[in-house]
Amino acid sequence: MDDRHANFDADLLTARKNNFGGYQFCPWSRHELQQQTIDGTERLVCPDASCGFIHYHNPVPAAGVIVVIDDQILLVKRAHPPKVGWWCLPAGFMEWSEHPAETAVREVREETGLTVRIIDFFEVYAGTDDPRNNAVLLLYRGEPVDGTLEAADDALDVQYWSFDSLPEQIAFVSHRQAIADYSRRYRDR
């Protein structure tokens, strides 16, 4: 873990995440936001009636790829918080101008050195156990078409794992569920 993550505090980030992402002031009028129930959900709203700003605390989109070769699944060992040293699917947050499939391909290349071809869409998952934010994870199935397998960018290690001997520390519930879903759909027939 490098110095930029030395002060990572999962509890503090979770508290911020659960407190409307830290929003306090209206980005339009600069008034202090007030909590109100709108459509049955607690939201932050601007008290200035002429403004009308409502903060919708939405999840962040993310995408990744399930790559399986010879009944072994590709996993990445995390280099940065949260869950440093834990394993996960190659995935990450979407950039502003990307399609989810572009994000998925980019994340695999950045983390593993492999270029993949998307085979098809696999599933969508709600990721709620990351202390930074909640995510909507779009997963694809893919296959390598180029590159050399090597840990890069956000990865300490990268390797293929047998479904029968997966690492115990898989970082996120959505990733564990996706691996189980893949196994059930494609292996347990």
mmCIF file of N, CA and C in Angstrom, residues 23 25-28 33 44-48 51-56:
data_model
loop_
_atom_site.group_PDB
_atom_site.id
_atom_site.type_symbol
_atom_site.label_atom_id
_atom_site.label_comp_id
_atom_site.label_asym_id
_atom_site.label_seq_id
_atom_site.Cartn_x
_atom_site.Cartn_y
_atom_site.Cartn_z
ATOM 1 N N TYR A 23 -22.443 15.188 1.497
ATOM 2 C CA TYR A 23 -23.062 16.434 1.037
ATOM 3 C C TYR A 23 -23.562 17.229 2.235
ATOM 4 N N PHE A 25 -24.004 21.124 1.572
ATOM 5 C CA PHE A 25 -24.476 22.404 1.048
ATOM 6 C C PHE A 25 -25.007 22.242 -0.369
ATOM 7 N N CYS A 26 -25.980 23.048 -0.707
ATOM 8 C CA CYS A 26 -26.560 23.045 -2.046
ATOM 9 C C CYS A 26 -25.500 23.507 -3.048
ATOM 10 N N PRO A 27 -25.258 22.742 -4.121
ATOM 11 C CA PRO A 27 -24.255 23.146 -5.107
ATOM 12 C C PRO A 27 -24.704 24.337 -5.955
ATOM 13 N N TRP A 28 -25.980 24.684 -5.895
ATOM 14 C CA TRP A 28 -26.496 25.795 -6.690
ATOM 15 C C TRP A 28 -26.589 27.080 -5.872
ATOM 16 N N LEU A 33 -28.030 22.147 3.317
ATOM 17 C CA LEU A 33 -29.103 21.224 2.957
ATOM 18 C C LEU A 33 -29.828 20.714 4.195
ATOM 19 N N LEU A 44 -31.612 14.883 0.991
ATOM 20 C CA LEU A 44 -31.196 16.233 1.344
ATOM 21 C C LEU A 44 -31.778 17.189 0.315
ATOM 22 N N VAL A 45 -32.363 18.279 0.813
ATOM 23 C CA VAL A 45 -32.978 19.255 -0.084
ATOM 24 C C VAL A 45 -32.516 20.661 0.296
ATOM 25 N N CYS A 46 -32.533 21.538 -0.687
ATOM 26 C CA CYS A 46 -32.204 22.936 -0.449
ATOM 27 C C CYS A 46 -33.415 23.607 0.195
ATOM 28 N N PRO A 47 -33.205 24.362 1.272
ATOM 29 C CA PRO A 47 -34.333 25.028 1.929
ATOM 30 C C PRO A 47 -34.862 26.227 1.154
ATOM 31 N N ASP A 48 -34.132 26.681 0.147
ATOM 32 C CA ASP A 48 -34.558 27.815 -0.666
ATOM 33 C C ASP A 48 -35.606 27.318 -1.663
ATOM 34 N N CYS A 51 -34.986 27.438 -5.338
ATOM 35 C CA CYS A 51 -33.888 26.623 -5.876
ATOM 36 C C CYS A 51 -34.391 25.255 -6.333
ATOM 37 N N GLY A 52 -34.948 24.492 -5.420
ATOM 38 C CA GLY A 52 -35.512 23.182 -5.758
ATOM 39 C C GLY A 52 -34.521 22.026 -5.820
ATOM 40 N N PHE A 53 -33.257 22.244 -5.448
ATOM 41 C CA PHE A 53 -32.266 21.170 -5.518
ATOM 42 C C PHE A 53 -32.603 20.052 -4.534
ATOM 43 N N ILE A 54 -32.544 18.811 -5.033
ATOM 44 C CA ILE A 54 -32.685 17.613 -4.204
ATOM 45 C C ILE A 54 -31.471 16.744 -4.483
ATOM 46 N N HIS A 55 -30.796 16.303 -3.425
ATOM 47 C CA HIS A 55 -29.647 15.406 -3.596
ATOM 48 C C HIS A 55 -30.154 13.967 -3.601
ATOM 49 N N TYR A 56 -30.045 13.309 -4.759
ATOM 50 C CA TYR A 56 -30.391 11.902 -4.883
ATOM 51 C C TYR A 56 -29.111 11.109 -4.682
#
